[in-house]
Tab-separated table of C-alpha atoms in Angstrom:
chain	number	residue	atom	x	y	z
T	13	MET	CA	22.340	-50.797	28.169
T	14	ALA	CA	21.095	-52.678	31.224
T	15	THR	CA	17.716	-54.300	30.856
T	16	SER	CA	16.449	-54.585	34.409
T	17	THR	CA	12.926	-53.284	34.782
T	18	THR	CA	12.074	-50.050	36.503
T	19	SER	CA	10.814	-50.409	40.062
T	20	THR	CA	7.166	-51.425	40.087
T	21	GLY	CA	6.340	-49.998	43.487
T	22	SER	CA	4.852	-46.919	41.867
T	23	THR	CA	3.014	-45.987	38.723
T	24	ALA	CA	4.735	-44.743	35.574
T	25	ALA	CA	3.621	-41.224	36.447
T	26	GLY	CA	5.620	-41.348	39.670
T	27	SER	CA	2.731	-41.803	42.109
T	28	ALA	CA	3.487	-43.413	45.470
T	29	ARG	CA	0.372	-45.595	45.112
T	30	PRO	CA	1.366	-49.204	44.233
T	31	MET	CA	0.009	-50.618	41.000
T	32	ARG	CA	-2.333	-53.571	40.926
T	33	ALA	CA	-0.689	-56.843	39.942
T	34	ASP	CA	-2.203	-56.856	36.452
T	35	ALA	CA	-1.257	-53.221	35.846
T	36	ARG	CA	2.267	-53.927	37.068
T	37	ARG	CA	2.583	-56.854	34.642
T	38	ASN	CA	1.370	-54.683	31.780
T	39	TYR	CA	3.825	-51.948	32.717
T	40	GLU	CA	6.755	-54.360	32.808
T	41	ARG	CA	5.756	-55.985	29.498
T	42	LEU	CA	5.450	-52.589	27.841
T	43	LEU	CA	8.910	-51.563	29.044
T	44	THR	CA	10.453	-54.835	27.885
T	45	GLU	CA	8.891	-54.607	24.445
T	46	ALA	CA	9.696	-50.890	24.149
T	47	ARG	CA	13.385	-51.654	24.659
T	48	THR	CA	13.234	-54.323	21.954
T	49	VAL	CA	11.255	-52.264	19.452
T	50	PHE	CA	13.364	-49.134	20.009
T	51	ALA	CA	16.518	-51.210	19.481
T	52	GLU	CA	15.115	-52.684	16.264
T	53	HIS	CA	13.461	-49.632	14.758
T	54	GLY	CA	14.672	-46.567	16.670
T	55	THR	CA	12.857	-44.307	19.096
T	56	ASP	CA	10.384	-43.213	16.401
T	57	ALA	CA	9.035	-46.760	16.258
T	58	SER	CA	5.292	-47.362	16.341
T	59	LEU	CA	3.788	-47.237	19.820
T	60	GLU	CA	0.955	-49.377	18.454
T	61	GLU	CA	3.535	-52.054	17.646
T	62	ILE	CA	4.866	-51.906	21.209
T	63	ALA	CA	1.334	-52.295	22.569
T	64	ARG	CA	0.612	-55.192	20.178
T	65	ARG	CA	3.775	-57.062	21.162
T	66	SER	CA	2.935	-56.488	24.823
T	67	GLY	CA	-0.518	-58.017	24.352
T	68	VAL	CA	-2.370	-54.863	25.398
T	69	GLY	CA	-4.371	-52.147	23.686
T	70	ILE	CA	-2.970	-48.747	22.824
T	71	GLY	CA	-5.184	-47.230	25.514
T	72	THR	CA	-3.395	-49.295	28.152
T	73	LEU	CA	-0.045	-48.087	26.844
T	74	TYR	CA	-1.147	-44.456	27.102
T	75	ARG	CA	-2.452	-44.977	30.631
T	76	HIS	CA	1.054	-45.933	31.702
T	77	PHE	CA	2.948	-43.643	29.303
T	78	PRO	CA	0.966	-40.571	28.185
T	79	ASN	CA	3.385	-39.839	25.333
T	80	ARG	CA	6.483	-41.155	23.569
T	81	HIS	CA	8.927	-39.155	25.699
T	82	ALA	CA	7.387	-40.589	28.876
T	83	MET	CA	8.031	-44.095	27.577
T	84	MET	CA	11.564	-43.188	26.504
T	85	ASN	CA	12.257	-41.698	29.935
T	86	ALA	CA	11.221	-44.970	31.605
T	87	VAL	CA	13.221	-47.103	29.152
T	88	PHE	CA	16.419	-45.114	29.706
T	89	GLN	CA	16.393	-45.012	33.517
T	90	ASP	CA	18.934	-47.843	33.751
T	91	ALA	CA	21.342	-46.061	31.404
T	92	LEU	CA	20.797	-42.796	33.273
T	93	ALA	CA	21.652	-44.429	36.589
T	94	SER	CA	24.803	-45.906	35.055
T	95	LEU	CA	25.933	-42.533	33.652
T	96	LEU	CA	25.290	-40.763	36.945
T	97	GLN	CA	27.216	-43.424	38.825
T	98	ARG	CA	30.096	-43.037	36.384
T	99	SER	CA	30.144	-39.280	36.962
T	100	ARG	CA	30.463	-39.881	40.703
T	101	GLU	CA	33.347	-42.301	40.143
T	102	LEU	CA	35.127	-39.727	37.970
T	103	ALA	CA	34.586	-36.847	40.402
T	104	GLY	CA	37.884	-37.502	42.192
T	105	ALA	CA	40.018	-38.342	39.172
T	106	GLU	CA	43.570	-36.961	39.176
T	107	GLN	CA	43.083	-35.386	35.738
T	108	PRO	CA	39.816	-33.410	35.780
T	109	CYS	CA	39.849	-32.745	32.044
T	110	GLY	CA	40.396	-36.432	31.314
T	111	ALA	CA	37.490	-37.289	33.600
T	112	LEU	CA	35.218	-34.849	31.762
T	113	VAL	CA	36.244	-36.252	28.381
T	114	GLU	CA	35.634	-39.829	29.515
T	115	TRP	CA	32.164	-38.921	30.739
T	116	LEU	CA	31.284	-37.079	27.528
T	117	ARG	CA	32.395	-40.123	25.560
T	118	ALA	CA	30.086	-42.293	27.694
T	119	ILE	CA	27.170	-39.972	26.931
T	120	ILE	CA	27.832	-40.210	23.191
T	121	THR	CA	27.904	-44.002	23.437
T	122	HIS	CA	24.596	-43.986	25.310
T	123	ALA	CA	22.934	-41.568	22.880
T	124	GLY	CA	24.029	-43.750	19.982
T	125	GLU	CA	22.443	-46.914	21.322
T	126	TYR	CA	19.021	-46.156	19.840
T	127	ARG	CA	18.408	-44.455	16.510
T	128	GLY	CA	16.624	-41.167	17.130
T	129	LEU	CA	17.616	-40.852	20.791
T	130	ALA	CA	20.198	-38.120	20.202
T	131	ARG	CA	17.654	-36.004	18.318
T	132	ALA	CA	15.063	-36.502	21.061
T	133	LEU	CA	17.536	-35.532	23.778
T	134	MET	CA	18.476	-32.384	21.877
T	135	SER	CA	14.814	-31.442	21.590
T	136	ALA	CA	14.095	-32.169	25.252
T	137	SER	CA	16.936	-29.927	26.389
T	138	HIS	CA	14.826	-26.950	25.253
T	139	ASP	CA	11.506	-28.254	26.608
T	140	GLU	CA	11.173	-28.478	30.390
T	141	SER	CA	7.687	-29.974	29.982
T	142	SER	CA	9.120	-33.026	28.196
T	143	ALA	CA	9.316	-36.205	30.242
T	144	LEU	CA	12.832	-36.625	28.889
T	145	SER	CA	13.880	-33.583	30.900
T	146	GLU	CA	13.805	-35.969	33.869
T	147	CYS	CA	16.883	-37.506	32.226
T	148	SER	CA	18.549	-34.325	31.005
T	149	VAL	CA	18.349	-32.353	34.263
T	150	PRO	CA	20.325	-34.786	36.462
T	151	MET	CA	22.744	-35.354	33.582
T	152	ARG	CA	23.422	-31.639	33.299
T	153	GLU	CA	23.958	-31.385	37.056
T	154	ALA	CA	26.406	-34.294	37.027
T	155	GLY	CA	28.244	-32.872	34.042
T	156	GLN	CA	28.388	-29.418	35.608
T	157	ARG	CA	30.307	-30.781	38.586
T	158	LEU	CA	32.885	-32.419	36.321
T	159	LEU	CA	33.134	-29.325	34.142
T	160	VAL	CA	33.668	-26.944	37.072
T	161	ARG	CA	36.437	-29.126	38.428
T	162	ALA	CA	38.149	-29.172	35.015
T	163	GLN	CA	37.775	-25.394	34.734
T	164	GLU	CA	39.193	-24.845	38.208
T	165	SER	CA	42.238	-26.884	37.221
T	166	GLY	CA	42.809	-24.546	34.281
T	167	ALA	CA	42.360	-27.358	31.754
T	168	VAL	CA	39.073	-26.074	30.318
T	169	ARG	CA	38.164	-22.532	29.347
T	170	ALA	CA	35.973	-20.650	31.814
T	171	ASP	CA	33.420	-19.685	29.157
T	172	VAL	CA	32.474	-23.283	28.337
T	173	SER	CA	28.975	-24.222	29.568
T	174	ILE	CA	27.588	-27.665	30.336
T	175	GLY	CA	24.551	-26.880	28.171
T	176	ASP	CA	26.806	-26.352	25.158
T	177	LEU	CA	28.722	-29.540	25.910
T	178	MET	CA	25.545	-31.611	26.205
T	179	GLN	CA	24.268	-30.264	22.893
T	180	LEU	CA	27.628	-30.987	21.264
T	181	THR	CA	27.680	-34.580	22.500
T	182	ASN	CA	24.150	-35.163	21.212
T	183	ALA	CA	25.055	-33.555	17.890
T	184	ILE	CA	28.107	-35.821	17.603
T	185	ALA	CA	25.982	-38.868	18.375
T	186	LEU	CA	23.476	-37.757	15.739
T	187	ALA	CA	26.230	-37.273	13.159
T	188	ALA	CA	27.598	-40.741	13.904
T	189	GLU	CA	24.094	-42.183	13.593
T	190	GLN	CA	23.861	-40.737	10.084
T	191	ASP	CA	27.144	-42.403	9.082
T	192	PRO	CA	27.065	-45.902	10.602
T	193	GLY	CA	29.807	-47.073	8.232
T	194	ASP	CA	32.416	-45.026	10.123
T	195	PRO	CA	32.600	-46.385	13.681
T	196	GLU	CA	35.431	-43.985	14.597
T	197	LEU	CA	33.561	-40.842	13.549
T	198	ALA	CA	32.096	-39.996	16.962
T	199	ASP	CA	35.453	-40.155	18.708
T	200	ARG	CA	37.165	-38.082	16.010
T	201	LEU	CA	34.476	-35.411	16.246
T	202	LEU	CA	34.734	-35.384	20.033
T	203	MET	CA	38.496	-34.899	19.861
T	204	LEU	CA	38.112	-32.082	17.337
T	205	THR	CA	35.592	-30.413	19.653
T	206	LEU	CA	37.820	-30.725	22.688
T	207	ARG	CA	40.657	-28.857	21.013
T	208	GLY	CA	38.505	-25.774	21.438
T	209	LEU	CA	37.950	-26.448	25.145
T	210	LYS	CA	41.534	-26.469	26.342
T	211	GLY	CA	42.751	-23.745	28.630
T	212	GLU	CA	46.308	-22.668	29.217
T	213	THR	CA	47.061	-25.513	31.631
T	214	ASP	CA	46.775	-29.129	30.597
T	215	GLY	CA	44.616	-31.091	33.091
């Protein structure tokens, strides 16, 4: 996952008002340490530990990130941008079904980067109030475009929904997380799933 910091021209809550220099430094330190702590301990890691490593109090952390999902949303913006860009690159692929499969595989890889992320994404898909929905909504829209194109080509059944596919990819990532000794598990599960997607025409 890329590690460039989120733009500091606005607050973590999305306000257009620029942050003060000290607040901006705190925000950037918190994001940097959150990436490190999440990578080491998973997304259920202690927020107090992130604040401690950042050299700030827990109150400062909560001023920037009111809850865990808000922090996760900020941490994963780079990966989100990369996945959305990849969906745009695949939009004109000659084989629409292949493009959809490649994108789903990229999502599974992303969801597997941090322990606990797949479970959090599954939960957020049912909770529009979650800050993580800011990730899931554009992902669903991008995936829907690839899915429709694959369906129009006849390669994917018409009754397949992007919501089901997103839940399946997160479930596969979660299963792979539970069995880290089998690095090929996620891809095998994805291929097994896709056998149920195929329509009459191979895309």
